[in-house]
Coordinates of C-alpha atoms in Angstrom, one line a residue:
M1 CA -69.6 1.0 9.9
P2 CA -65.9 0.2 9.6
P3 CA -64.1 3.5 8.7
A4 CA -63.5 4.2 5.1
H5 CA -59.6 4.9 5.1
A6 CA -56.9 3.2 7.6
C7 CA -56.1 4.9 10.6
N8 CA -52.9 6.9 10.9
A9 CA -50.9 3.9 12.8
C10 CA -52.0 1.6 10.0
K11 CA -50.9 4.1 7.5
R12 CA -47.2 4.2 9.1
R13 CA -47.1 0.7 9.4
K14 CA -48.1 0.2 5.7
V15 CA -45.6 2.7 4.4
S16 CA -42.9 1.7 6.4
H17 CA -43.3 -1.9 5.8
P18 CA -40.1 -3.7 4.3
S19 CA -42.1 -5.2 1.4
T20 CA -43.1 -2.1 0.0
R21 CA -41.2 -1.0 -3.1
R22 CA -40.3 2.5 -4.0
S23 CA -38.1 3.4 -6.9
Q24 CA -36.1 6.5 -8.2
S25 CA -34.4 6.6 -11.3
V26 CA -31.1 8.0 -10.9
R27 CA -30.3 8.9 -14.5
S28 CA -26.8 9.1 -16.1
I29 CA -25.3 12.0 -17.1
P30 CA -26.2 13.4 -20.6
V31 CA -23.9 12.2 -23.4
D32 CA -24.9 15.0 -25.8
S33 CA -23.5 18.2 -24.0
G34 CA -26.2 20.2 -26.1
Q35 CA -29.0 18.5 -24.1
D36 CA -30.9 20.5 -21.6
D37 CA -30.2 19.3 -17.8
H38 CA -33.7 18.1 -17.3
T39 CA -33.6 15.5 -20.3
L40 CA -30.7 13.2 -18.9
G41 CA -30.4 9.8 -20.4
G42 CA -31.2 9.3 -23.7
T43 CA -29.4 6.1 -24.9
T44 CA -27.6 6.0 -21.8
D45 CA -30.1 5.9 -19.2
Y46 CA -28.9 3.9 -16.4
T47 CA -31.7 3.3 -14.0
F48 CA -30.6 2.9 -10.5
Q49 CA -33.8 1.7 -8.7
S50 CA -34.5 1.9 -4.9
S51 CA -35.7 -1.3 -3.8
V52 CA -36.2 -1.4 0.0
S53 CA -35.9 -4.6 1.2
P54 CA -34.8 -6.0 4.6
Q55 CA -31.5 -6.6 3.3
S56 CA -30.9 -3.0 1.7
L57 CA -32.2 -1.2 4.6
P58 CA -30.0 -0.4 7.7
P59 CA -29.6 -2.3 10.9
P60 CA -32.1 -1.4 13.5
G61 CA -31.0 1.4 15.6
A62 CA -28.8 2.7 12.8
E63 CA -28.5 6.6 12.3
S64 CA -29.9 6.6 8.8
A65 CA -32.8 4.2 9.9
R66 CA -33.9 6.6 12.7
R67 CA -33.9 9.5 10.4
D68 CA -36.3 7.6 7.8
S69 CA -38.4 5.9 10.3
S70 CA -39.3 9.5 11.4
H71 CA -40.8 10.4 8.1
G72 CA -41.9 6.6 7.1
L73 CA -39.9 7.1 3.9
N74 CA -36.5 5.7 2.3
F75 CA -35.7 6.7 -1.0
Y76 CA -32.2 5.9 -1.1
P77 CA -31.1 3.9 -3.9
D78 CA -30.7 0.1 -3.2
P79 CA -26.9 -0.8 -3.0
A80 CA -27.5 -4.1 -4.4
H81 CA -29.3 -3.0 -7.4
V82 CA -26.6 0.1 -8.3
H83 CA -24.1 -2.8 -8.2
S84 CA -26.0 -5.4 -10.4
T85 CA -27.1 -2.5 -13.0
L86 CA -23.5 -1.2 -13.5
Q87 CA -22.3 -4.8 -13.9
A88 CA -24.8 -5.1 -16.8
T89 CA -24.3 -1.7 -18.3
A90 CA -20.5 -1.6 -18.3
G91 CA -20.4 -5.5 -19.1
T92 CA -22.3 -4.5 -22.3
L93 CA -20.1 -1.8 -23.1
L94 CA -16.9 -3.6 -22.6
S95 CA -17.8 -6.7 -24.1
P96 CA -15.9 -9.0 -24.8
E97 CA -13.5 -7.5 -22.3
P98 CA -14.3 -8.6 -18.9
I99 CA -15.3 -5.9 -16.4
A100 CA -12.3 -6.9 -13.7
D101 CA -9.9 -6.3 -16.5
A102 CA -11.2 -2.7 -17.5
V103 CA -11.2 -1.7 -13.7
R104 CA -7.8 -3.0 -12.8
K105 CA -6.5 -1.2 -16.0
C106 CA -8.2 2.0 -14.6
V107 CA -6.5 1.5 -11.3
D108 CA -3.1 0.8 -12.9
F109 CA -3.5 3.8 -15.2
F110 CA -4.4 6.1 -12.3
V111 CA -1.4 4.9 -10.3
Q112 CA 1.2 5.3 -13.0
Y113 CA -0.1 8.4 -15.1
Q114 CA -2.1 10.4 -12.9
F115 CA -0.9 9.9 -9.0
P116 CA 2.1 11.9 -10.0
N117 CA 0.1 14.8 -10.3
T118 CA -2.8 13.8 -8.2
P119 CA -1.3 11.7 -5.1
V120 CA -4.5 11.7 -2.9
V121 CA -5.3 8.3 -2.2
H122 CA -4.0 5.0 -0.6
E123 CA -3.0 2.6 -3.5
P124 CA -3.9 -0.7 -1.3
T125 CA -7.2 0.6 -0.2
L126 CA -8.1 1.7 -3.8
R127 CA -7.2 -1.7 -5.2
A128 CA -9.2 -3.5 -2.4
A129 CA -12.2 -1.4 -3.2
A130 CA -11.9 -2.1 -7.0
L131 CA -12.7 -5.6 -5.9
L132 CA -16.3 -4.7 -4.8
I133 CA -17.2 -3.7 -8.4
T134 CA -16.0 -7.1 -9.7
A135 CA -17.1 -9.3 -6.9
E136 CA -13.4 -11.0 -7.2
N137 CA -12.0 -12.7 -4.4
V138 CA -14.8 -11.2 -1.9
P139 CA -18.4 -12.2 -1.3
P140 CA -20.9 -11.0 -3.3
F141 CA -21.6 -7.2 -2.8
A142 CA -25.2 -7.6 -1.6
S143 CA -24.1 -10.1 0.7
L144 CA -21.6 -7.8 2.4
I145 CA -24.2 -5.0 2.7
S146 CA -26.8 -7.5 4.3
S147 CA -24.3 -8.9 6.7
A148 CA -22.9 -5.7 7.9
S149 CA -22.9 -5.7 11.7
D150 CA -23.9 -2.0 12.0
F151 CA -24.6 1.1 9.7
H152 CA -21.0 2.4 10.2
Q153 CA -19.7 -0.9 8.5
Q154 CA -22.0 -0.8 6.0
V155 CA -20.9 2.6 5.0
S156 CA -17.4 1.5 4.8
Y157 CA -18.4 -0.9 2.0
L158 CA -20.3 1.8 0.3
R159 CA -17.7 4.3 0.7
K160 CA -15.1 1.8 -1.1
F161 CA -17.6 1.1 -3.9
T162 CA -18.2 4.6 -4.5
L163 CA -14.6 5.5 -4.5
A164 CA -13.8 2.9 -7.0
T165 CA -16.3 3.8 -9.3
A166 CA -15.5 7.4 -9.0
L167 CA -12.2 6.4 -10.1
C168 CA -13.1 4.3 -13.0
A169 CA -15.4 7.2 -14.1
S170 CA -12.4 9.8 -14.1
V171 CA -9.9 7.5 -15.7
M172 CA -12.5 6.1 -18.4
S173 CA -13.2 9.8 -19.2
V174 CA -9.7 10.4 -20.6
L175 CA -8.1 6.7 -21.2
P176 CA -6.6 7.2 -24.5
D177 CA -7.0 3.6 -25.9
R178 CA -10.8 3.6 -26.4
P179 CA -12.7 5.3 -28.9
P180 CA -14.3 8.7 -27.7
S181 CA -17.7 7.7 -28.1
Q182 CA -17.1 4.6 -25.9
R183 CA -15.2 6.6 -23.3
V184 CA -18.3 8.9 -22.8
L185 CA -20.5 5.8 -22.2
L186 CA -18.3 4.2 -20.1
A187 CA -17.8 7.2 -17.7
A188 CA -21.4 7.8 -17.8
S189 CA -22.1 4.2 -16.4
F190 CA -19.4 4.6 -13.6
L191 CA -20.0 8.1 -12.7
S192 CA -23.9 7.2 -12.6
A193 CA -23.5 4.2 -10.3
S194 CA -20.9 6.2 -8.1
R195 CA -23.3 9.1 -7.7
A196 CA -26.3 6.8 -7.0
M197 CA -24.4 4.8 -4.2
L198 CA -23.4 8.2 -2.4
R199 CA -26.5 9.2 -2.3
R200 CA -27.1 6.0 -0.1
Y201 CA -24.9 7.5 2.8
E202 CA -24.7 11.1 1.6
E203 CA -25.7 12.7 4.9
H204 CA -23.7 10.5 7.1
D205 CA -20.8 11.4 4.7
L206 CA -21.5 15.0 5.1
E207 CA -21.8 14.7 8.9
H208 CA -18.6 12.5 9.2
P209 CA -16.5 13.2 6.1
D210 CA -13.2 11.4 5.8
S211 CA -10.6 11.4 2.9
T212 CA -12.9 9.7 0.4
S213 CA -15.4 12.3 0.9
L214 CA -13.0 14.5 -0.6
V215 CA -11.6 12.3 -3.0
I216 CA -14.6 10.9 -4.6
R217 CA -16.1 14.5 -5.0
M218 CA -12.8 15.7 -6.9
W219 CA -13.1 12.4 -9.2
H220 CA -16.9 12.9 -9.7
S221 CA -15.9 16.7 -10.8
A222 CA -13.3 15.6 -13.4
A223 CA -15.4 12.9 -14.7
M224 CA -18.5 15.2 -15.3
Q225 CA -15.9 17.8 -16.9
N226 CA -14.2 15.6 -19.0
S227 CA -17.1 13.6 -20.4
T228 CA -20.0 16.2 -20.4
G229 CA -18.0 19.6 -20.4
K230 CA -20.8 20.7 -17.9
V231 CA -18.8 23.3 -16.1
G232 CA -21.1 24.1 -13.4
T233 CA -22.0 20.7 -12.3
S234 CA -18.4 19.9 -12.3
Y235 CA -17.6 23.1 -10.4
H236 CA -20.3 22.0 -7.9
Y237 CA -18.5 18.6 -6.9
H238 CA -15.2 20.3 -6.5
A239 CA -16.8 23.2 -4.3
E240 CA -18.4 20.5 -2.2
A241 CA -14.9 18.9 -1.5
A242 CA -13.2 22.0 -0.7
Y243 CA -15.9 23.3 1.6
L244 CA -15.6 19.8 3.5
A245 CA -11.7 20.6 3.4
Q246 CA -12.3 23.8 5.1
R247 CA -14.9 22.5 7.6
M248 CA -12.4 19.6 8.7
R249 CA -10.0 22.3 9.4
L250 CA -7.5 20.4 7.0
Y251 CA -5.3 23.6 6.6
N252 CA -4.1 23.2 10.3
E253 CA -1.6 20.3 11.3
M254 CA -2.9 19.5 14.4
S255 CA -6.6 19.0 13.1
V256 CA -5.2 16.4 10.5
Q257 CA -3.1 14.8 12.7
E258 CA -6.2 14.0 14.9
H259 CA -7.4 11.7 12.2
P260 CA -6.4 7.6 12.0
K261 CA -2.7 7.4 10.9
L262 CA -3.9 5.8 7.5
E263 CA -6.2 8.9 6.8
V264 CA -3.4 11.8 7.5
S265 CA -1.3 11.2 4.2
S266 CA -4.4 11.3 2.1
L267 CA -6.1 14.2 3.9
R268 CA -3.1 16.4 3.8
A269 CA -2.7 15.6 -0.2
S270 CA -6.1 16.2 -0.5
F271 CA -6.1 19.4 0.7
W272 CA -3.0 20.5 -1.0
L273 CA -4.6 19.6 -4.4
L274 CA -7.8 21.6 -3.5
Y275 CA -5.5 24.5 -2.5
L276 CA -3.8 24.1 -5.9
A277 CA -7.1 24.2 -7.7
D278 CA -8.1 27.3 -6.1
K279 CA -4.8 29.0 -7.1
T280 CA -5.4 27.8 -10.6
S281 CA -9.0 29.2 -10.6
A282 CA -7.4 32.5 -9.2
V283 CA -4.9 32.6 -11.9
L284 CA -7.4 31.7 -15.0
Q285 CA -10.2 33.5 -13.1
S286 CA -12.3 30.7 -14.1
R287 CA -14.2 30.2 -10.8
P288 CA -14.5 31.8 -7.3
P289 CA -11.8 30.7 -5.0
I290 CA -13.0 29.0 -1.9
L291 CA -10.1 28.2 0.1
N292 CA -9.4 31.9 1.1
E293 CA -6.4 32.1 3.1
Q294 CA -7.7 35.1 4.6
F295 CA -10.2 33.1 6.6
F296 CA -7.6 30.8 7.9
K297 CA -4.3 32.5 7.7
R298 CA -3.3 32.6 11.6
E299 CA -4.0 28.7 11.6
F300 CA -2.5 27.7 8.5
T301 CA 0.1 25.2 9.7
L302 CA -0.3 22.5 7.5
L303 CA 2.9 20.6 6.6
E304 CA 3.8 19.5 2.9
N305 CA 4.7 16.4 4.1
G306 CA 4.2 14.8 7.7
H307 CA 7.3 13.5 9.4
D308 CA 5.7 10.0 9.9
D309 CA 3.0 9.6 7.4
N310 CA 2.3 6.4 5.9
F311 CA 3.0 5.7 2.1
L312 CA 0.3 6.1 -0.2
L313 CA 1.7 4.0 -3.0
D314 CA 2.0 0.1 -2.2
P315 CA 5.5 -0.5 -0.8
S316 CA 5.1 -4.2 -1.5
R317 CA 5.1 -3.3 -5.2
K318 CA 8.8 -3.2 -6.6
V319 CA 7.8 -0.5 -9.2
N320 CA 7.4 1.6 -6.2
E321 CA 10.7 1.0 -4.6
N322 CA 13.9 3.7 -4.7
S323 CA 11.9 6.4 -3.0
L324 CA 9.4 6.8 -6.0
E325 CA 6.4 8.4 -4.0
S326 CA 8.8 11.0 -2.1
R327 CA 10.2 12.0 -5.3
L328 CA 7.0 12.7 -6.9
L329 CA 5.7 14.6 -3.8
V330 CA 8.7 16.9 -4.6
G331 CA 7.7 17.7 -8.1
F332 CA 3.8 17.7 -6.6
H333 CA 4.6 20.9 -4.3
L334 CA 7.0 22.5 -6.8
K335 CA 3.8 22.8 -9.1
R336 CA 1.7 23.7 -6.2
R337 CA 4.4 26.8 -5.3
I338 CA 4.3 27.7 -9.1
W339 CA 0.6 28.1 -9.1
A340 CA 0.6 30.1 -5.7
A341 CA 3.3 32.4 -6.8
A342 CA 1.5 33.1 -9.9
A343 CA -1.8 33.5 -8.2
N344 CA -0.4 36.0 -5.7
L345 CA 1.6 37.9 -8.5
L346 CA -1.5 38.3 -10.7
D347 CA -3.6 39.2 -7.6
D348 CA -1.2 42.1 -6.9
V349 CA -1.3 43.0 -10.6
R350 CA -4.9 43.3 -10.7
S351 CA -5.0 45.2 -7.3
L352 CA -2.7 47.8 -8.8
S353 CA -4.5 48.1 -12.1
S354 CA -7.6 48.8 -9.9
R355 CA -6.0 51.5 -7.9
Q356 CA -4.5 53.0 -10.8
L357 CA -8.0 53.3 -12.6
A358 CA -9.6 54.6 -9.3
G359 CA -6.7 57.4 -8.9
S360 CA -6.2 56.4 -5.5
I361 CA -2.2 56.0 -6.1
Q362 CA 0.3 58.3 -7.4
P363 CA 2.4 57.7 -10.5
L364 CA 5.5 57.2 -8.6
D365 CA 4.0 54.7 -6.4
V366 CA 3.1 52.8 -9.6
Q367 CA 6.4 52.5 -10.7
Q368 CA 7.7 51.5 -7.5
E369 CA 5.1 49.1 -7.2
I370 CA 5.9 47.6 -10.7
S371 CA 9.6 47.4 -9.7
R372 CA 8.5 45.0 -6.7
L373 CA 6.3 43.0 -8.9
S374 CA 9.0 42.5 -11.5
E375 CA 11.1 40.9 -8.6
L376 CA 8.1 38.6 -7.8
Y377 CA 8.0 37.7 -11.6
L378 CA 11.8 36.8 -11.4
V379 CA 11.2 34.7 -8.3
L380 CA 8.2 32.8 -10.0
T381 CA 10.2 32.2 -13.3
S382 CA 13.2 30.9 -11.1
L383 CA 11.0 28.0 -9.6
A384 CA 11.1 26.2 -13.1
D385 CA 15.2 26.0 -12.1
E386 CA 14.3 24.2 -9.1
L387 CA 13.3 21.1 -10.9
P388 CA 14.9 18.1 -9.1
A389 CA 17.6 15.9 -11.4
W390 CA 14.7 13.1 -12.0
L391 CA 12.6 15.7 -13.4
R392 CA 15.1 17.8 -15.3
N393 CA 16.1 14.5 -17.3
P394 CA 13.2 11.8 -16.7
D395 CA 14.8 9.5 -18.9
H396 CA 17.7 9.1 -16.2
G397 CA 15.3 9.6 -13.2
S398 CA 15.5 5.8 -12.1
D399 CA 18.7 4.0 -12.1
W400 CA 17.0 0.6 -10.9
E401 CA 18.9 -2.5 -12.0
D402 CA 15.5 -3.8 -13.1
G403 CA 14.7 -2.3 -16.5
Q404 CA 11.0 -2.8 -16.1
V405 CA 11.1 -0.7 -13.0
T406 CA 13.2 1.8 -14.5
S407 CA 10.8 2.1 -17.6
Y408 CA 7.9 2.4 -15.3
Q409 CA 9.4 5.0 -13.0
N410 CA 10.5 7.1 -15.5
K411 CA 7.2 7.2 -17.3
C412 CA 6.0 8.5 -14.1
F413 CA 8.6 11.2 -13.9
W414 CA 7.9 12.3 -17.5
T415 CA 4.2 12.6 -16.8
Q416 CA 4.8 14.8 -14.0
R417 CA 7.5 16.9 -15.7
S418 CA 5.2 17.5 -18.6
N419 CA 2.4 18.7 -16.5
I420 CA 4.6 21.2 -14.3
M421 CA 6.2 22.4 -17.6
T422 CA 2.6 22.9 -19.5
V423 CA 1.6 24.8 -16.6
F424 CA 4.8 26.8 -16.0
H425 CA 4.5 28.0 -19.7
C426 CA 0.6 28.6 -19.6
I427 CA 1.3 30.6 -16.5
R428 CA 3.8 32.7 -18.1
L429 CA 1.6 33.5 -21.0
V430 CA -1.5 34.4 -18.7
I431 CA 0.9 36.9 -17.0
L432 CA 2.3 38.3 -20.1
Q433 CA -1.1 38.9 -21.3
E434 CA -2.4 40.8 -18.0
C435 CA 0.6 43.0 -17.9
I436 CA -0.2 44.1 -21.6
D437 CA -3.7 44.4 -21.0
N438 CA -2.9 46.4 -18.0
D439 CA -0.3 48.5 -19.7
F440 CA 2.4 47.0 -17.3
H441 CA 4.8 46.1 -20.0
A442 CA 7.8 46.7 -17.9
L443 CA 7.0 44.4 -15.2
V444 CA 7.9 41.5 -17.7
G445 CA 10.5 43.2 -19.2
L446 CA 8.8 44.6 -22.4
N447 CA 8.5 48.0 -24.0
R448 CA 5.1 49.0 -25.3
Q449 CA 6.0 48.0 -29.1
S450 CA 3.5 45.3 -30.0
I451 CA 6.3 43.5 -32.0
S452 CA 8.1 43.0 -28.4
C453 CA 4.9 41.4 -27.0
A454 CA 4.1 39.1 -29.8
T455 CA 7.9 37.9 -29.9
R456 CA 7.7 37.1 -26.2
K457 CA 4.6 35.1 -26.7
I458 CA 6.2 33.2 -29.4
E459 CA 9.3 32.3 -27.3
I460 CA 7.0 31.2 -24.4
G461 CA 4.8 29.1 -26.9
E462 CA 7.5 27.6 -28.9
P463 CA 8.6 24.7 -26.4
A464 CA 5.3 23.5 -26.3
V465 CA 4.8 23.4 -30.1
E466 CA 8.1 21.7 -30.5
R467 CA 7.4 18.9 -28.3
I468 CA 3.9 18.4 -30.3
R469 CA 5.7 18.4 -33.4
R470 CA 8.4 16.0 -32.1
V471 CA 5.6 13.6 -30.9
G472 CA 4.0 13.6 -34.2
T473 CA 7.1 13.0 -36.1
I474 CA 8.0 10.0 -33.9
L475 CA 4.5 8.6 -34.4
L476 CA 4.4 9.0 -38.2
H477 CA 8.0 7.2 -38.5
L478 CA 6.5 4.4 -36.3
V479 CA 3.4 4.3 -38.6
D480 CA 5.7 4.0 -41.6
N481 CA 8.1 1.8 -40.4
A482 CA 6.7 -0.7 -37.9
E483 CA 8.0 -4.2 -37.7
N484 CA 4.6 -5.6 -37.2
D485 CA 0.9 -4.9 -37.6
T486 CA 0.4 -4.1 -33.8
I487 CA 3.0 -1.5 -33.6
E488 CA 1.6 0.2 -36.6
R489 CA -2.2 0.0 -35.5
V490 CA -1.2 1.3 -32.1
A491 CA 0.8 4.2 -33.4
R492 CA -1.6 5.4 -36.0
S493 CA -4.3 5.2 -33.4
Q494 CA -2.2 7.3 -30.9
F495 CA -1.4 9.7 -34.2
D496 CA -5.0 9.9 -34.9
N497 CA -5.6 11.0 -31.1
L498 CA -3.0 13.5 -31.5
L499 CA -4.6 15.1 -34.8
D500 CA -8.2 15.0 -32.8
L501 CA -6.6 16.6 -29.8
L502 CA -5.1 19.4 -31.9
A503 CA -8.3 20.0 -34.0
Q504 CA -10.8 19.8 -31.2
L505 CA -9.0 19.6 -28.1
D506 CA -10.8 16.4 -27.5
S507 CA -13.0 18.0 -25.0
K508 CA -16.7 18.5 -24.6
A509 CA -15.7 21.0 -22.3
S510 CA -13.6 23.0 -25.2
D511 CA -16.6 22.3 -27.4
E512 CA -18.9 24.1 -24.9
L513 CA -16.7 27.1 -24.7
A514 CA -16.0 27.5 -28.4
G515 CA -19.9 27.4 -29.1
G516 CA -20.2 30.5 -26.8
L517 CA -17.6 32.5 -28.7

């Protein structure tokens, strides 16, 4: 009598046969921040199915093929299906706008308005990667994957697609010219696609990280934070990037120089951005720092800028001429030094407070320590005076003969200046409050009277309030005196966004935070 069940060899053959189809639903991020984590999807359940086919499997002998064949299983999402699903979902949300135009707008927006504060990616590489989403001027995505000569070439395509969709998710979550509801849905679709594609090569990515490994996770973190307010999930992505940077020893100049030249600039900037984010966390006490200098202090030799690093911005574009990138890097590192100085100062303030409460320091020593910290505070406040000329007055930051180039570059400088000065005033308020809470008023030049503390807070906050007031006044003037309907419509839309920003901070994260108060 024949056996009632297939033998083990037949079972293995059947399970691993290419025609066998397995699927896994990679659902989108929840639109409603009040949803439970296990009920993702709702009306935005973008399913990226894992259809195992000869075209989607890695070539024979590839690393992942060896790994999967040992278990007879492959649950990785099919790249072609992820791509087609994104085309369908994003295309529907964007209609009648072509998806190619929307993706190009995301890249342009990043390069002009976000690169000044996050200069972490090579512009030509990013623009080439964006073409994989739209399939413009390149073979169909499925053809690229199936024709890859080996697994490493396949991973190269997957990384580029994941990078481009992560960028779109991050930008879509804050793009000002779209209604908030559409921003959330678009960010969800691109983020889901990016996360699904990352899973396809995640183990390889963790074993062999490169600059995209860091940037993708940072953009996933930003998109998740902006579109859902899920602070824990957002922090997880950021933490992964920081751990990878530490494991790659990017704090060491020699380690960075071991990478291909095109990678060096992006790896360098990515580490400094992660380092800056850690200092931000230390100042605001929002999450545990990861890049603890105590662990690599002796080897912390990374330069701010390499002597022969490649440019990140595309030098063939006229708007990037006149040393735009090098000038933006000056501002970027100034902001990093401001955060680092603030973090070190606050760490000393909190340490002094702990020692005082524990009775392990004498009153005279406390006064001497406060005097020392006062000097550090003065050094911190003087950093704002180090703004270069093009950031002190961005309207005259570019003296290029071409008016369009001048306008473009001045907007880059204004973006960076606004970020730096906002950070500076925020830090001063945090330090002021910390000194008040710990009864270290003298550290910031105050006495214990409440009126002096309140007055100082107003002095710090007034410049920011004045800027907001002036922006609102200008927009109202444009609404009332617009020369045509288009200008009035755009000005009114931006004014509505400003009101929404002031009323709700236009942030899922702030809504979630406010809900806990």
